[in-house]
mmCIF file with all atom_site columns, C-alpha atoms and ligand atoms in Angstrom:
data_model
loop_
_atom_site.group_PDB
_atom_site.id
_atom_site.type_symbol
_atom_site.label_atom_id
_atom_site.label_alt_id
_atom_site.label_comp_id
_atom_site.label_asym_id
_atom_site.label_entity_id
_atom_site.label_seq_id
_atom_site.pdbx_PDB_ins_code
_atom_site.Cartn_x
_atom_site.Cartn_y
_atom_site.Cartn_z
_atom_site.occupancy
_atom_site.B_iso_or_equiv
_atom_site.pdbx_formal_charge
_atom_site.auth_seq_id
_atom_site.auth_comp_id
_atom_site.auth_asym_id
_atom_site.auth_atom_id
_atom_site.pdbx_PDB_model_num
ATOM   1   C CA  . MET A 1 1   ? 0.000   0.000  0.000   1.00 0.00 ? 1   MET A CA  1
ATOM   2   C CA  . LYS A 1 2   ? 1.242   3.455  -0.859  1.00 0.00 ? 2   LYS A CA  1
ATOM   3   C CA  . ARG A 1 3   ? 2.062   5.516  2.239   1.00 0.00 ? 3   ARG A CA  1
ATOM   4   C CA  . ARG A 1 4   ? 3.810   8.636  0.939   1.00 0.00 ? 4   ARG A CA  1
ATOM   5   C CA  . LEU A 1 5   ? 1.145   10.681 -0.754  1.00 0.00 ? 5   LEU A CA  1
ATOM   6   C CA  . LEU A 1 6   ? 0.480   14.115 -2.064  1.00 0.00 ? 6   LEU A CA  1
ATOM   7   C CA  . PHE A 1 7   ? -3.001  15.588 -2.613  1.00 0.00 ? 7   PHE A CA  1
ATOM   8   C CA  . LEU A 1 8   ? -3.328  18.094 -5.428  1.00 0.00 ? 8   LEU A CA  1
ATOM   9   C CA  . GLY A 1 9   ? -6.361  20.031 -6.643  1.00 0.00 ? 9   GLY A CA  1
ATOM   10  C CA  . PRO A 1 10  ? -8.099  23.393 -6.568  1.00 0.00 ? 10  PRO A CA  1
ATOM   11  C CA  . PRO A 1 11  ? -9.344  25.024 -3.365  1.00 0.00 ? 11  PRO A CA  1
ATOM   12  C CA  . GLY A 1 12  ? -12.763 23.575 -2.545  1.00 0.00 ? 12  GLY A CA  1
ATOM   13  C CA  . ALA A 1 13  ? -12.143 20.169 -4.125  1.00 0.00 ? 13  ALA A CA  1
ATOM   14  C CA  . GLY A 1 14  ? -12.279 18.538 -0.705  1.00 0.00 ? 14  GLY A CA  1
ATOM   15  C CA  . LYS A 1 15  ? -8.578  17.795 -0.289  1.00 0.00 ? 15  LYS A CA  1
ATOM   16  C CA  . GLY A 1 16  ? -8.557  18.607 3.412   1.00 0.00 ? 16  GLY A CA  1
ATOM   17  C CA  . THR A 1 17  ? -11.578 16.459 4.260   1.00 0.00 ? 17  THR A CA  1
ATOM   18  C CA  . GLN A 1 18  ? -10.375 13.449 2.303   1.00 0.00 ? 18  GLN A CA  1
ATOM   19  C CA  . ALA A 1 19  ? -6.786  13.836 3.440   1.00 0.00 ? 19  ALA A CA  1
ATOM   20  C CA  . GLN A 1 20  ? -7.759  13.944 7.100   1.00 0.00 ? 20  GLN A CA  1
ATOM   21  C CA  . ARG A 1 21  ? -9.924  10.885 6.761   1.00 0.00 ? 21  ARG A CA  1
ATOM   22  C CA  . LEU A 1 22  ? -7.389  8.829  4.828   1.00 0.00 ? 22  LEU A CA  1
ATOM   23  C CA  . ALA A 1 23  ? -4.556  9.787  7.168   1.00 0.00 ? 23  ALA A CA  1
ATOM   24  C CA  . ALA A 1 24  ? -6.623  8.752  10.203  1.00 0.00 ? 24  ALA A CA  1
ATOM   25  C CA  . ASP A 1 25  ? -7.631  5.436  8.569   1.00 0.00 ? 25  ASP A CA  1
ATOM   26  C CA  . ARG A 1 26  ? -4.100  4.467  7.631   1.00 0.00 ? 26  ARG A CA  1
ATOM   27  C CA  . GLY A 1 27  ? -2.044  6.052  10.383  1.00 0.00 ? 27  GLY A CA  1
ATOM   28  C CA  . LEU A 1 28  ? -0.320  8.589  8.143   1.00 0.00 ? 28  LEU A CA  1
ATOM   29  C CA  . LEU A 1 29  ? 0.972   11.976 9.230   1.00 0.00 ? 29  LEU A CA  1
ATOM   30  C CA  . HIS A 1 30  ? -1.417  14.558 7.723   1.00 0.00 ? 30  HIS A CA  1
ATOM   31  C CA  . LEU A 1 31  ? 0.491   17.697 6.832   1.00 0.00 ? 31  LEU A CA  1
ATOM   32  C CA  . SER A 1 32  ? -1.753  20.548 5.693   1.00 0.00 ? 32  SER A CA  1
ATOM   33  C CA  . THR A 1 33  ? 0.218   23.744 5.172   1.00 0.00 ? 33  THR A CA  1
ATOM   34  C CA  . GLY A 1 34  ? -3.083  25.697 5.228   1.00 0.00 ? 34  GLY A CA  1
ATOM   35  C CA  . ASP A 1 35  ? -3.997  24.265 8.656   1.00 0.00 ? 35  ASP A CA  1
ATOM   36  C CA  . LEU A 1 36  ? -0.471  24.803 9.994   1.00 0.00 ? 36  LEU A CA  1
ATOM   37  C CA  . LEU A 1 37  ? -0.460  28.419 8.790   1.00 0.00 ? 37  LEU A CA  1
ATOM   38  C CA  . ARG A 1 38  ? -3.907  29.078 10.288  1.00 0.00 ? 38  ARG A CA  1
ATOM   39  C CA  . ALA A 1 39  ? -2.650  27.680 13.601  1.00 0.00 ? 39  ALA A CA  1
ATOM   40  C CA  . GLU A 1 40  ? 0.295   30.105 13.485  1.00 0.00 ? 40  GLU A CA  1
ATOM   41  C CA  . VAL A 1 41  ? -2.067  33.001 12.753  1.00 0.00 ? 41  VAL A CA  1
ATOM   42  C CA  . ALA A 1 42  ? -4.333  31.975 15.650  1.00 0.00 ? 42  ALA A CA  1
ATOM   43  C CA  . ALA A 1 43  ? -1.343  31.726 17.993  1.00 0.00 ? 43  ALA A CA  1
ATOM   44  C CA  . GLY A 1 44  ? -0.176  35.202 16.950  1.00 0.00 ? 44  GLY A CA  1
ATOM   45  C CA  . SER A 1 45  ? 3.385   33.994 16.302  1.00 0.00 ? 45  SER A CA  1
ATOM   46  C CA  . ASP A 1 46  ? 5.847   36.007 14.196  1.00 0.00 ? 46  ASP A CA  1
ATOM   47  C CA  . LEU A 1 47  ? 5.344   33.525 11.396  1.00 0.00 ? 47  LEU A CA  1
ATOM   48  C CA  . GLY A 1 48  ? 1.560   33.891 11.725  1.00 0.00 ? 48  GLY A CA  1
ATOM   49  C CA  . LYS A 1 49  ? 1.831   37.657 11.587  1.00 0.00 ? 49  LYS A CA  1
ATOM   50  C CA  . GLN A 1 50  ? 3.819   37.424 8.360   1.00 0.00 ? 50  GLN A CA  1
ATOM   51  C CA  . ALA A 1 51  ? 1.317   35.034 6.798   1.00 0.00 ? 51  ALA A CA  1
ATOM   52  C CA  . GLU A 1 52  ? -1.980  36.579 7.870   1.00 0.00 ? 52  GLU A CA  1
ATOM   53  C CA  . ALA A 1 53  ? -2.389  39.419 5.369   1.00 0.00 ? 53  ALA A CA  1
ATOM   54  C CA  . VAL A 1 54  ? -1.107  37.327 2.475   1.00 0.00 ? 54  VAL A CA  1
ATOM   55  C CA  . MET A 1 55  ? -3.606  34.566 3.224   1.00 0.00 ? 55  MET A CA  1
ATOM   56  C CA  . ALA A 1 56  ? -6.475  37.034 3.565   1.00 0.00 ? 56  ALA A CA  1
ATOM   57  C CA  . ARG A 1 57  ? -5.751  38.215 0.023   1.00 0.00 ? 57  ARG A CA  1
ATOM   58  C CA  . GLY A 1 58  ? -5.729  34.644 -1.306  1.00 0.00 ? 58  GLY A CA  1
ATOM   59  C CA  . GLU A 1 59  ? -2.086  34.826 -2.325  1.00 0.00 ? 59  GLU A CA  1
ATOM   60  C CA  . LEU A 1 60  ? 0.677   32.375 -1.533  1.00 0.00 ? 60  LEU A CA  1
ATOM   61  C CA  . VAL A 1 61  ? 2.890   32.912 1.476   1.00 0.00 ? 61  VAL A CA  1
ATOM   62  C CA  . SER A 1 62  ? 6.606   32.735 0.769   1.00 0.00 ? 62  SER A CA  1
ATOM   63  C CA  . ASP A 1 63  ? 8.149   29.476 -0.375  1.00 0.00 ? 63  ASP A CA  1
ATOM   64  C CA  . ALA A 1 64  ? 10.851  29.725 2.287   1.00 0.00 ? 64  ALA A CA  1
ATOM   65  C CA  . LEU A 1 65  ? 8.294   29.981 5.048   1.00 0.00 ? 65  LEU A CA  1
ATOM   66  C CA  . VAL A 1 66  ? 6.149   26.998 4.046   1.00 0.00 ? 66  VAL A CA  1
ATOM   67  C CA  . LEU A 1 67  ? 9.202   24.948 3.201   1.00 0.00 ? 67  LEU A CA  1
ATOM   68  C CA  . ALA A 1 68  ? 10.601  25.509 6.688   1.00 0.00 ? 68  ALA A CA  1
ATOM   69  C CA  . ILE A 1 69  ? 7.311   24.313 8.172   1.00 0.00 ? 69  ILE A CA  1
ATOM   70  C CA  . VAL A 1 70  ? 7.193   21.175 6.025   1.00 0.00 ? 70  VAL A CA  1
ATOM   71  C CA  . ARG A 1 71  ? 10.866  20.372 6.529   1.00 0.00 ? 71  ARG A CA  1
ATOM   72  C CA  . SER A 1 72  ? 10.640  20.521 10.304  1.00 0.00 ? 72  SER A CA  1
ATOM   73  C CA  . ARG A 1 73  ? 7.663   18.135 10.314  1.00 0.00 ? 73  ARG A CA  1
ATOM   74  C CA  . LEU A 1 74  ? 9.005   15.613 7.789   1.00 0.00 ? 74  LEU A CA  1
ATOM   75  C CA  . GLU A 1 75  ? 12.481  15.442 9.272   1.00 0.00 ? 75  GLU A CA  1
ATOM   76  C CA  . GLY A 1 76  ? 11.066  13.955 12.446  1.00 0.00 ? 76  GLY A CA  1
ATOM   77  C CA  . GLN A 1 77  ? 9.203   11.192 10.652  1.00 0.00 ? 77  GLN A CA  1
ATOM   78  C CA  . PRO A 1 78  ? 10.411  7.595  10.826  1.00 0.00 ? 78  PRO A CA  1
ATOM   79  C CA  . GLU A 1 79  ? 11.286  6.201  7.414   1.00 0.00 ? 79  GLU A CA  1
ATOM   80  C CA  . ASP A 1 80  ? 8.354   3.803  7.304   1.00 0.00 ? 80  ASP A CA  1
ATOM   81  C CA  . GLY A 1 81  ? 5.912   6.243  8.971   1.00 0.00 ? 81  GLY A CA  1
ATOM   82  C CA  . GLY A 1 82  ? 4.144   7.502  5.892   1.00 0.00 ? 82  GLY A CA  1
ATOM   83  C CA  . TRP A 1 83  ? 2.685   10.936 5.295   1.00 0.00 ? 83  TRP A CA  1
ATOM   84  C CA  . LEU A 1 84  ? 0.113   12.804 3.302   1.00 0.00 ? 84  LEU A CA  1
ATOM   85  C CA  . LEU A 1 85  ? 0.897   16.304 2.069   1.00 0.00 ? 85  LEU A CA  1
ATOM   86  C CA  . ASP A 1 86  ? -2.140  18.523 1.519   1.00 0.00 ? 86  ASP A CA  1
ATOM   87  C CA  . GLY A 1 87  ? -1.845  22.051 0.094   1.00 0.00 ? 87  GLY A CA  1
ATOM   88  C CA  . PHE A 1 88  ? 1.896   21.706 -0.519  1.00 0.00 ? 88  PHE A CA  1
ATOM   89  C CA  . PRO A 1 89  ? 3.631   22.049 -2.928  1.00 0.00 ? 89  PRO A CA  1
ATOM   90  C CA  . ARG A 1 90  ? 1.696   24.856 -4.560  1.00 0.00 ? 90  ARG A CA  1
ATOM   91  C CA  . ASN A 1 91  ? 4.148   25.978 -7.246  1.00 0.00 ? 91  ASN A CA  1
ATOM   92  C CA  . LEU A 1 92  ? 7.088   24.568 -9.164  1.00 0.00 ? 92  LEU A CA  1
ATOM   93  C CA  . ALA A 1 93  ? 9.715   26.049 -6.844  1.00 0.00 ? 93  ALA A CA  1
ATOM   94  C CA  . GLN A 1 94  ? 8.074   24.303 -3.877  1.00 0.00 ? 94  GLN A CA  1
ATOM   95  C CA  . ALA A 1 95  ? 7.868   21.042 -5.847  1.00 0.00 ? 95  ALA A CA  1
ATOM   96  C CA  . GLU A 1 96  ? 11.588  21.191 -6.645  1.00 0.00 ? 96  GLU A CA  1
ATOM   97  C CA  . ALA A 1 97  ? 12.486  22.006 -3.049  1.00 0.00 ? 97  ALA A CA  1
ATOM   98  C CA  . LEU A 1 98  ? 10.306  19.146 -1.845  1.00 0.00 ? 98  LEU A CA  1
ATOM   99  C CA  . ALA A 1 99  ? 11.946  16.705 -4.268  1.00 0.00 ? 99  ALA A CA  1
ATOM   100 C CA  . GLU A 1 100 ? 15.338  17.686 -2.875  1.00 0.00 ? 100 GLU A CA  1
ATOM   101 C CA  . LEU A 1 101 ? 14.214  17.355 0.733   1.00 0.00 ? 101 LEU A CA  1
ATOM   102 C CA  . LEU A 1 102 ? 12.666  13.935 0.084   1.00 0.00 ? 102 LEU A CA  1
ATOM   103 C CA  . GLU A 1 103 ? 15.772  12.760 -1.652  1.00 0.00 ? 103 GLU A CA  1
ATOM   104 C CA  . ASP A 1 104 ? 17.814  13.758 1.407   1.00 0.00 ? 104 ASP A CA  1
ATOM   105 C CA  . LEU A 1 105 ? 15.381  11.831 3.588   1.00 0.00 ? 105 LEU A CA  1
ATOM   106 C CA  . GLY A 1 106 ? 15.315  8.826  1.271   1.00 0.00 ? 106 GLY A CA  1
ATOM   107 C CA  . GLN A 1 107 ? 11.510  9.003  1.228   1.00 0.00 ? 107 GLN A CA  1
ATOM   108 C CA  . PRO A 1 108 ? 10.246  9.617  -2.317  1.00 0.00 ? 108 PRO A CA  1
ATOM   109 C CA  . ILE A 1 109 ? 6.590   10.375 -3.139  1.00 0.00 ? 109 ILE A CA  1
ATOM   110 C CA  . GLU A 1 110 ? 4.685   7.239  -4.119  1.00 0.00 ? 110 GLU A CA  1
ATOM   111 C CA  . LEU A 1 111 ? 1.495   8.769  -5.519  1.00 0.00 ? 111 LEU A CA  1
ATOM   112 C CA  . VAL A 1 112 ? 0.028   12.176 -6.322  1.00 0.00 ? 112 VAL A CA  1
ATOM   113 C CA  . VAL A 1 113 ? -3.769  12.198 -6.106  1.00 0.00 ? 113 VAL A CA  1
ATOM   114 C CA  . LEU A 1 114 ? -5.311  14.926 -8.251  1.00 0.00 ? 114 LEU A CA  1
ATOM   115 C CA  . MET A 1 115 ? -8.843  15.844 -7.152  1.00 0.00 ? 115 MET A CA  1
ATOM   116 C CA  . GLU A 1 116 ? -10.853 17.370 -9.959  1.00 0.00 ? 116 GLU A CA  1
ATOM   117 C CA  . LEU A 1 117 ? -14.011 19.473 -9.835  1.00 0.00 ? 117 LEU A CA  1
ATOM   118 C CA  . GLU A 1 118 ? -15.691 22.187 -11.923 1.00 0.00 ? 118 GLU A CA  1
ATOM   119 C CA  . ASP A 1 119 ? -15.193 25.843 -10.958 1.00 0.00 ? 119 ASP A CA  1
ATOM   120 C CA  . GLY A 1 120 ? -18.912 26.491 -10.410 1.00 0.00 ? 120 GLY A CA  1
ATOM   121 C CA  . VAL A 1 121 ? -19.113 23.721 -7.812  1.00 0.00 ? 121 VAL A CA  1
ATOM   122 C CA  . LEU A 1 122 ? -15.864 24.827 -6.180  1.00 0.00 ? 122 LEU A CA  1
ATOM   123 C CA  . ILE A 1 123 ? -17.098 28.363 -5.668  1.00 0.00 ? 123 ILE A CA  1
ATOM   124 C CA  . GLN A 1 124 ? -20.412 27.183 -4.174  1.00 0.00 ? 124 GLN A CA  1
ATOM   125 C CA  . ARG A 1 125 ? -18.598 24.866 -1.768  1.00 0.00 ? 125 ARG A CA  1
ATOM   126 C CA  . LEU A 1 126 ? -16.141 27.526 -0.674  1.00 0.00 ? 126 LEU A CA  1
ATOM   127 C CA  . LEU A 1 127 ? -18.870 30.123 -0.161  1.00 0.00 ? 127 LEU A CA  1
ATOM   128 C CA  . SER A 1 128 ? -20.764 27.777 2.134   1.00 0.00 ? 128 SER A CA  1
ATOM   129 C CA  . ARG A 1 129 ? -17.655 27.119 4.252   1.00 0.00 ? 129 ARG A CA  1
ATOM   130 C CA  . GLY A 1 130 ? -17.455 30.571 5.805   1.00 0.00 ? 130 GLY A CA  1
ATOM   131 C CA  . ARG A 1 131 ? -13.715 30.858 6.480   1.00 0.00 ? 131 ARG A CA  1
ATOM   132 C CA  . THR A 1 132 ? -12.424 34.446 6.610   1.00 0.00 ? 132 THR A CA  1
ATOM   133 C CA  . ASP A 1 133 ? -10.651 34.032 3.259   1.00 0.00 ? 133 ASP A CA  1
ATOM   134 C CA  . ASP A 1 134 ? -13.812 32.571 1.696   1.00 0.00 ? 134 ASP A CA  1
ATOM   135 C CA  . ASN A 1 135 ? -15.558 35.633 0.251   1.00 0.00 ? 135 ASN A CA  1
ATOM   136 C CA  . GLU A 1 136 ? -16.235 35.577 -3.461  1.00 0.00 ? 136 GLU A CA  1
ATOM   137 C CA  . ALA A 1 137 ? -13.514 37.996 -4.604  1.00 0.00 ? 137 ALA A CA  1
ATOM   138 C CA  . VAL A 1 138 ? -10.825 36.189 -2.605  1.00 0.00 ? 138 VAL A CA  1
ATOM   139 C CA  . ILE A 1 139 ? -12.097 32.784 -3.768  1.00 0.00 ? 139 ILE A CA  1
ATOM   140 C CA  . ARG A 1 140 ? -11.846 33.857 -7.415  1.00 0.00 ? 140 ARG A CA  1
ATOM   141 C CA  . HIS A 1 141 ? -8.345  35.080 -6.767  1.00 0.00 ? 141 HIS A CA  1
ATOM   142 C CA  . ARG A 1 142 ? -7.366  31.771 -5.092  1.00 0.00 ? 142 ARG A CA  1
ATOM   143 C CA  . LEU A 1 143 ? -8.670  29.904 -8.155  1.00 0.00 ? 143 LEU A CA  1
ATOM   144 C CA  . GLU A 1 144 ? -6.604  32.157 -10.402 1.00 0.00 ? 144 GLU A CA  1
ATOM   145 C CA  . VAL A 1 145 ? -3.506  31.561 -8.290  1.00 0.00 ? 145 VAL A CA  1
ATOM   146 C CA  . TYR A 1 146 ? -4.240  27.835 -8.470  1.00 0.00 ? 146 TYR A CA  1
ATOM   147 C CA  . ARG A 1 147 ? -4.488  27.902 -12.273 1.00 0.00 ? 147 ARG A CA  1
ATOM   148 C CA  . GLU A 1 148 ? -1.376  29.971 -12.754 1.00 0.00 ? 148 GLU A CA  1
ATOM   149 C CA  . GLN A 1 149 ? 0.941   28.591 -10.102 1.00 0.00 ? 149 GLN A CA  1
ATOM   150 C CA  . THR A 1 150 ? -0.314  25.211 -8.900  1.00 0.00 ? 150 THR A CA  1
ATOM   151 C CA  . ALA A 1 151 ? -1.877  23.619 -11.998 1.00 0.00 ? 151 ALA A CA  1
ATOM   152 C CA  . PRO A 1 152 ? 1.545   23.324 -13.725 1.00 0.00 ? 152 PRO A CA  1
ATOM   153 C CA  . LEU A 1 153 ? 2.315   20.684 -11.085 1.00 0.00 ? 153 LEU A CA  1
ATOM   154 C CA  . ILE A 1 154 ? -0.169  18.365 -12.799 1.00 0.00 ? 154 ILE A CA  1
ATOM   155 C CA  . ARG A 1 155 ? 2.146   18.083 -15.762 1.00 0.00 ? 155 ARG A CA  1
ATOM   156 C CA  . TYR A 1 156 ? 5.230   17.974 -13.515 1.00 0.00 ? 156 TYR A CA  1
ATOM   157 C CA  . TYR A 1 157 ? 3.985   14.908 -11.624 1.00 0.00 ? 157 TYR A CA  1
ATOM   158 C CA  . ARG A 1 158 ? 2.405   13.286 -14.680 1.00 0.00 ? 158 ARG A CA  1
ATOM   159 C CA  . ASP A 1 159 ? 5.801   13.443 -16.426 1.00 0.00 ? 159 ASP A CA  1
ATOM   160 C CA  . ARG A 1 160 ? 7.274   11.635 -13.426 1.00 0.00 ? 160 ARG A CA  1
ATOM   161 C CA  . GLY A 1 161 ? 4.671   8.889  -13.637 1.00 0.00 ? 161 GLY A CA  1
ATOM   162 C CA  . LEU A 1 162 ? 3.178   9.734  -10.243 1.00 0.00 ? 162 LEU A CA  1
ATOM   163 C CA  . LEU A 1 163 ? -0.210  11.263 -11.052 1.00 0.00 ? 163 LEU A CA  1
ATOM   164 C CA  . ALA A 1 164 ? -3.600  9.622  -10.458 1.00 0.00 ? 164 ALA A CA  1
ATOM   165 C CA  . GLY A 1 165 ? -6.761  11.650 -11.221 1.00 0.00 ? 165 GLY A CA  1
ATOM   166 C CA  . VAL A 1 166 ? -9.858  11.255 -9.045  1.00 0.00 ? 166 VAL A CA  1
ATOM   167 C CA  . ALA A 1 167 ? -13.326 12.678 -9.757  1.00 0.00 ? 167 ALA A CA  1
ATOM   168 C CA  . ALA A 1 168 ? -14.166 14.780 -6.710  1.00 0.00 ? 168 ALA A CA  1
ATOM   169 C CA  . ASP A 1 169 ? -17.821 15.539 -7.484  1.00 0.00 ? 169 ASP A CA  1
ATOM   170 C CA  . GLY A 1 170 ? -19.451 12.595 -5.702  1.00 0.00 ? 170 GLY A CA  1
ATOM   171 C CA  . THR A 1 171 ? -20.440 12.274 -2.060  1.00 0.00 ? 171 THR A CA  1
ATOM   172 C CA  . MET A 1 172 ? -17.710 12.177 0.585   1.00 0.00 ? 172 MET A CA  1
ATOM   173 C CA  . GLU A 1 173 ? -18.025 8.372  0.666   1.00 0.00 ? 173 GLU A CA  1
ATOM   174 C CA  . GLU A 1 174 ? -17.797 8.003  -3.103  1.00 0.00 ? 174 GLU A CA  1
ATOM   175 C CA  . VAL A 1 175 ? -14.733 10.209 -3.371  1.00 0.00 ? 175 VAL A CA  1
ATOM   176 C CA  . ALA A 1 176 ? -13.075 8.306  -0.493  1.00 0.00 ? 176 ALA A CA  1
ATOM   177 C CA  . ALA A 1 177 ? -13.719 5.036  -2.342  1.00 0.00 ? 177 ALA A CA  1
ATOM   178 C CA  . ASN A 1 178 ? -12.264 6.464  -5.575  1.00 0.00 ? 178 ASN A CA  1
ATOM   179 C CA  . ILE A 1 179 ? -9.131  7.461  -3.705  1.00 0.00 ? 179 ILE A CA  1
ATOM   180 C CA  . ALA A 1 180 ? -8.808  4.135  -1.886  1.00 0.00 ? 180 ALA A CA  1
ATOM   181 C CA  . ALA A 1 181 ? -8.981  2.342  -5.245  1.00 0.00 ? 181 ALA A CA  1
ATOM   182 C CA  . MET A 1 182 ? -5.918  4.282  -6.410  1.00 0.00 ? 182 MET A CA  1
ATOM   183 C CA  . LEU A 1 183 ? -3.843  3.321  -3.380  1.00 0.00 ? 183 LEU A CA  1
ATOM   184 C CA  . ALA A 1 184 ? -4.260  -0.433 -3.469  1.00 0.00 ? 184 ALA A CA  1
HETATM 185 P P1  . ADP B 2 .   ? -7.544  26.066 0.083   1.00 0.00 ? 201 ADP B P1  1
HETATM 186 O O1  . ADP B 2 .   ? -7.215  24.666 -0.343  1.00 0.00 ? 201 ADP B O1  1
HETATM 187 O O2  . ADP B 2 .   ? -8.984  26.243 0.367   1.00 0.00 ? 201 ADP B O2  1
HETATM 188 O O3  . ADP B 2 .   ? -6.973  27.118 -0.812  1.00 0.00 ? 201 ADP B O3  1
HETATM 189 P P2  . ADP B 2 .   ? -5.535  25.988 2.211   1.00 0.00 ? 201 ADP B P2  1
HETATM 190 O O4  . ADP B 2 .   ? -5.955  25.760 3.604   1.00 0.00 ? 201 ADP B O4  1
HETATM 191 O O5  . ADP B 2 .   ? -4.763  24.922 1.529   1.00 0.00 ? 201 ADP B O5  1
HETATM 192 O O6  . ADP B 2 .   ? -6.898  26.321 1.482   1.00 0.00 ? 201 ADP B O6  1
HETATM 193 O O7  . ADP B 2 .   ? -4.672  27.348 2.087   1.00 0.00 ? 201 ADP B O7  1
HETATM 194 C C1  . ADP B 2 .   ? -5.154  28.575 2.572   1.00 0.00 ? 201 ADP B C1  1
HETATM 195 C C2  . ADP B 2 .   ? -4.138  29.680 2.314   1.00 0.00 ? 201 ADP B C2  1
HETATM 196 O O8  . ADP B 2 .   ? -2.909  29.391 3.000   1.00 0.00 ? 201 ADP B O8  1
HETATM 197 C C3  . ADP B 2 .   ? -3.715  29.843 0.842   1.00 0.00 ? 201 ADP B C3  1
HETATM 198 O O9  . ADP B 2 .   ? -4.617  30.649 0.121   1.00 0.00 ? 201 ADP B O9  1
HETATM 199 C C4  . ADP B 2 .   ? -2.314  30.465 1.004   1.00 0.00 ? 201 ADP B C4  1
HETATM 200 O O10 . ADP B 2 .   ? -2.377  31.835 1.302   1.00 0.00 ? 201 ADP B O10 1
HETATM 201 C C5  . ADP B 2 .   ? -1.755  29.770 2.224   1.00 0.00 ? 201 ADP B C5  1
HETATM 202 N N1  . ADP B 2 .   ? -0.983  28.538 1.873   1.00 0.00 ? 201 ADP B N1  1
HETATM 203 C C6  . ADP B 2 .   ? -1.302  27.262 2.186   1.00 0.00 ? 201 ADP B C6  1
HETATM 204 N N2  . ADP B 2 .   ? -0.383  26.387 1.728   1.00 0.00 ? 201 ADP B N2  1
HETATM 205 C C7  . ADP B 2 .   ? 0.549   27.137 1.081   1.00 0.00 ? 201 ADP B C7  1
HETATM 206 C C8  . ADP B 2 .   ? 1.744   26.843 0.369   1.00 0.00 ? 201 ADP B C8  1
HETATM 207 N N3  . ADP B 2 .   ? 2.182   25.579 0.204   1.00 0.00 ? 201 ADP B N3  1
HETATM 208 N N4  . ADP B 2 .   ? 2.469   27.885 -0.149  1.00 0.00 ? 201 ADP B N4  1
HETATM 209 C C9  . ADP B 2 .   ? 2.053   29.132 0.000   1.00 0.00 ? 201 ADP B C9  1
HETATM 210 N N5  . ADP B 2 .   ? 0.931   29.493 0.629   1.00 0.00 ? 201 ADP B N5  1
HETATM 211 C C10 . ADP B 2 .   ? 0.174   28.512 1.184   1.00 0.00 ? 201 ADP B C10 1
#
């Protein structure tokens, strides 16, 4: 069974929900850079203060900052522990930095799960979620940032033979089953 996973897809596709569930089921470390950044903001740390305004605008916080967060968490992981990255990497520079880090750790990615959903559905889902960065203007901007900066990762991981697409428009149960089928 594959235990080093990356979840990719637009905001609102349900990455967080599915990632949390899968990680709990299989005893994987769930690393969501969005959740970790929100925790820093809530704690009022220096890092949180740097990230807060950027996140509120729907832009990406600096590569160095998120990379430091991910590195510190992955370095402590036992080799056979397994992990699930959610919301990271979000651009090519982060993907390259991650590849280097994982090579150092001797823990390569085994599968990239791409969750796919139409924009109309994404926007409706995000609007009903009610997070502070979930108003319509910011959502549209996050989708734009996704298309410009994150979507190129689809090709990057496909070229490396790691990508598996999953339809994310079913119920939570259906999507979970689609994902499980990919991991067998
Ligand atoms: P969503 O999937 O709904 O966009 P996330 O929780 O993944 O939400 O991310 C929320 C915000 O946190 C992003 O809009 C961005 O500002 C910041 N963020 C999260 N992960 C990263 C990352 N890897 N690089 C840069 N910024 C990030």
